[in-house]
């Protein structure tokens, strides 16, 4: 390790430690920042206390700890140890702890002063995992308020697109060279006719041949690392490759987060003598891991990304292209120890079209756990933390709503005693709420075993990589009585002061008890059947269950796990429990609310009222009400109008013209603060402007007799109505005394960019005349004497003249009357004079007095 490039930074880093408490270190792949640096820091006299180093992934944390301990000639748990979820190896002698993200935030929450810790290192911070961003924010707050002697080192393979220096402006920056060998790039795009996994299997099988036309022979002595989006693709590719390569020579080794530590170690270790490995990995192998002997990387170019959908409250899994930064990281795995080759399964020209970097998790993830972390920390707004990226407002809103519903925080986002107890259980807030509430349920129902059953359910729901046993969650309870899951169950039992024979409990658990407990955690996921496969959740979301699964036959369920996937209209249920309809009101009574509603019956042509028992948006039962309250009728009318649209009201062209006039006034005279009369806005505010006039309306016939135009006009003040008539009149008084109607039109496509129009100058406003049109229809003889087209909106809108024949038929359309008189009028006059000889067709129309009579009746003409 003495040859690693990071060595060159040891002296400047030690100097920086004496003058700075925040250090940003940029060190590309292969520099040795994850191994040689923390190893060296153990011997630096300026560091007396512990060093914590955060690694984003468990497999990397364990691997780095083992490597450094081995370099010291020690066992893991002596000077160097690690803490990951469900596995800890530290002792009182441990000075360097490699921890995963969630572990760090809990350490800070439990001991904000971080006693005994001198340095915290954030490794691979460019990966932008949600717990890393939170851990960095909490560490900065600790450093600012409690521990000004605490040193923070943020390490990244690249600072491109990473606003670390904006977040830590006083930090010193150190840059290391990387150490990597040349990696030859080969592009093998998938043909349209072939599934990409089959293509990948063929490419790998071809790449390991000594006579491969694409991978040079000098790379054929090492092992192969293949990057895939997930466990499912890894398993499929493993099956395909087992038929295409000699498994006596090539060991097929999967590598993903759900594997046991022993299986992960097997994938990372070098190949036995005389054999080569084909490691099939997710992006856990992108950074912080050196897999021995890799000389060829085959990159699918895909990742599986989970994006939180605030409408449904779950994350949607999508197969997406990786970024350019990720592609570079993956390719670099082939050049860690010697020159290598990277085969990319996309076209070379597509490389530049990939996004520059991955989106940070805080921008796409569910924030419920993060919000509870904030509340426990004493912060009621996530954005108040010193974060690299602010989270989406809607994601925050949904997180706080759920925590409030579960009574983990109050209306002001202040954590409750119940919330504190839930946080300390160390699981997702939903599950923690279920565990705590199970103790209350156990006492009221005198069933102490309910608490242990809740522990089993929580362990199943937290587990990763469960075997497929169908949707019924009871089929998985036995798994929670073994291994790491059982250890977690025992830990929760101890925290809740209960003890049961969990194996017996897993065999005998009643469906009624399971569904009741799950409903505590997922009150928004009570599901009612609709159709053969479909269910509707109480939050309004649609989900499906395979028709072959027994759970699809039930009328009511509580859904514990479902996922939305790309290309599917409804989420797919993975874990659920059946609810007996007879027990629905009794067991889930706390979730049921009573509503009185009134609706319009289209078939019978009358209103009806009923009392509904509901869980969220689902109707459990309903009964007719004989007396219909007038307020309910008003609401029913509003609902009916909103569903059918404004067209069911007594509207005529005057209403639509009023909408156009106000829209034009908003565009060209915004200083008068016009209200919106857009149909969507009127529908959304019916209860404000129309409801007072619906009190005595009890039928659709009466509704259609209302003077809606007057009610809409009343949304404008008297002064606004007068101004509107002045700026955009409904008629134009001609010299003949005729009030010619003006018809207004809006060019909808031109509305884009209107939001800043109130800041524009008069010249700019004049350029927006294409946004609308005022059309004045009048006989040509009544327009005589006009030298130019009329102007509206203080000259900002030119009226378009539709000139009519004596028979009221259009003969010309112009917005420039002066030009019309001098040009096109000559041809119009020739044609019309012969057709209408009794009417006036003067040679000088601009200087002729207007008339609405024939020549014989026009004074001064013979």
PDB file of C-alpha atoms in Angstrom, residues 10 50 86 132 243 259 261 294 327 442 527 597 628-629 676 696 766 856:
ATOM      1  CA  UNK A  10      -0.467  12.144   4.128  1.00  0.00           C
ATOM      2  CA  UNK A  50     -11.677   6.988  17.633  1.00  0.00           C
ATOM      3  CA  UNK A  86     -27.425  -7.094  12.110  1.00  0.00           C
ATOM      4  CA  UNK A 132     -25.268   9.726   3.939  1.00  0.00           C
ATOM      5  CA  UNK A 243     -25.381 -23.528 -20.212  1.00  0.00           C
ATOM      6  CA  UNK A 259     -26.606 -12.441   0.153  1.00  0.00           C
ATOM      7  CA  UNK A 261     -21.704 -12.302   4.417  1.00  0.00           C
ATOM      8  CA  UNK A 294     -10.843  -8.748 -12.425  1.00  0.00           C
ATOM      9  CA  UNK A 327     -20.249   3.982 -16.439  1.00  0.00           C
ATOM     10  CA  UNK A 442     -52.446  -7.284  23.827  1.00  0.00           C
ATOM     11  CA  UNK A 527     -57.905  -3.133   0.260  1.00  0.00           C
ATOM     12  CA  UNK A 597     -73.405  12.211   1.557  1.00  0.00           C
ATOM     13  CA  UNK A 628     -81.960  15.180   2.990  1.00  0.00           C
ATOM     14  CA  UNK A 629     -80.242  18.142   4.574  1.00  0.00           C
ATOM     15  CA  UNK A 676     -59.442  34.137 -12.860  1.00  0.00           C
ATOM     16  CA  UNK A 696     -83.274  26.723  -2.659  1.00  0.00           C
ATOM     17  CA  UNK A 766     -47.861  45.431 -27.838  1.00  0.00           C
ATOM     18  CA  UNK A 856     -81.395  56.688 -52.574  1.00  0.00           C
TER      19      UNK A 856
END
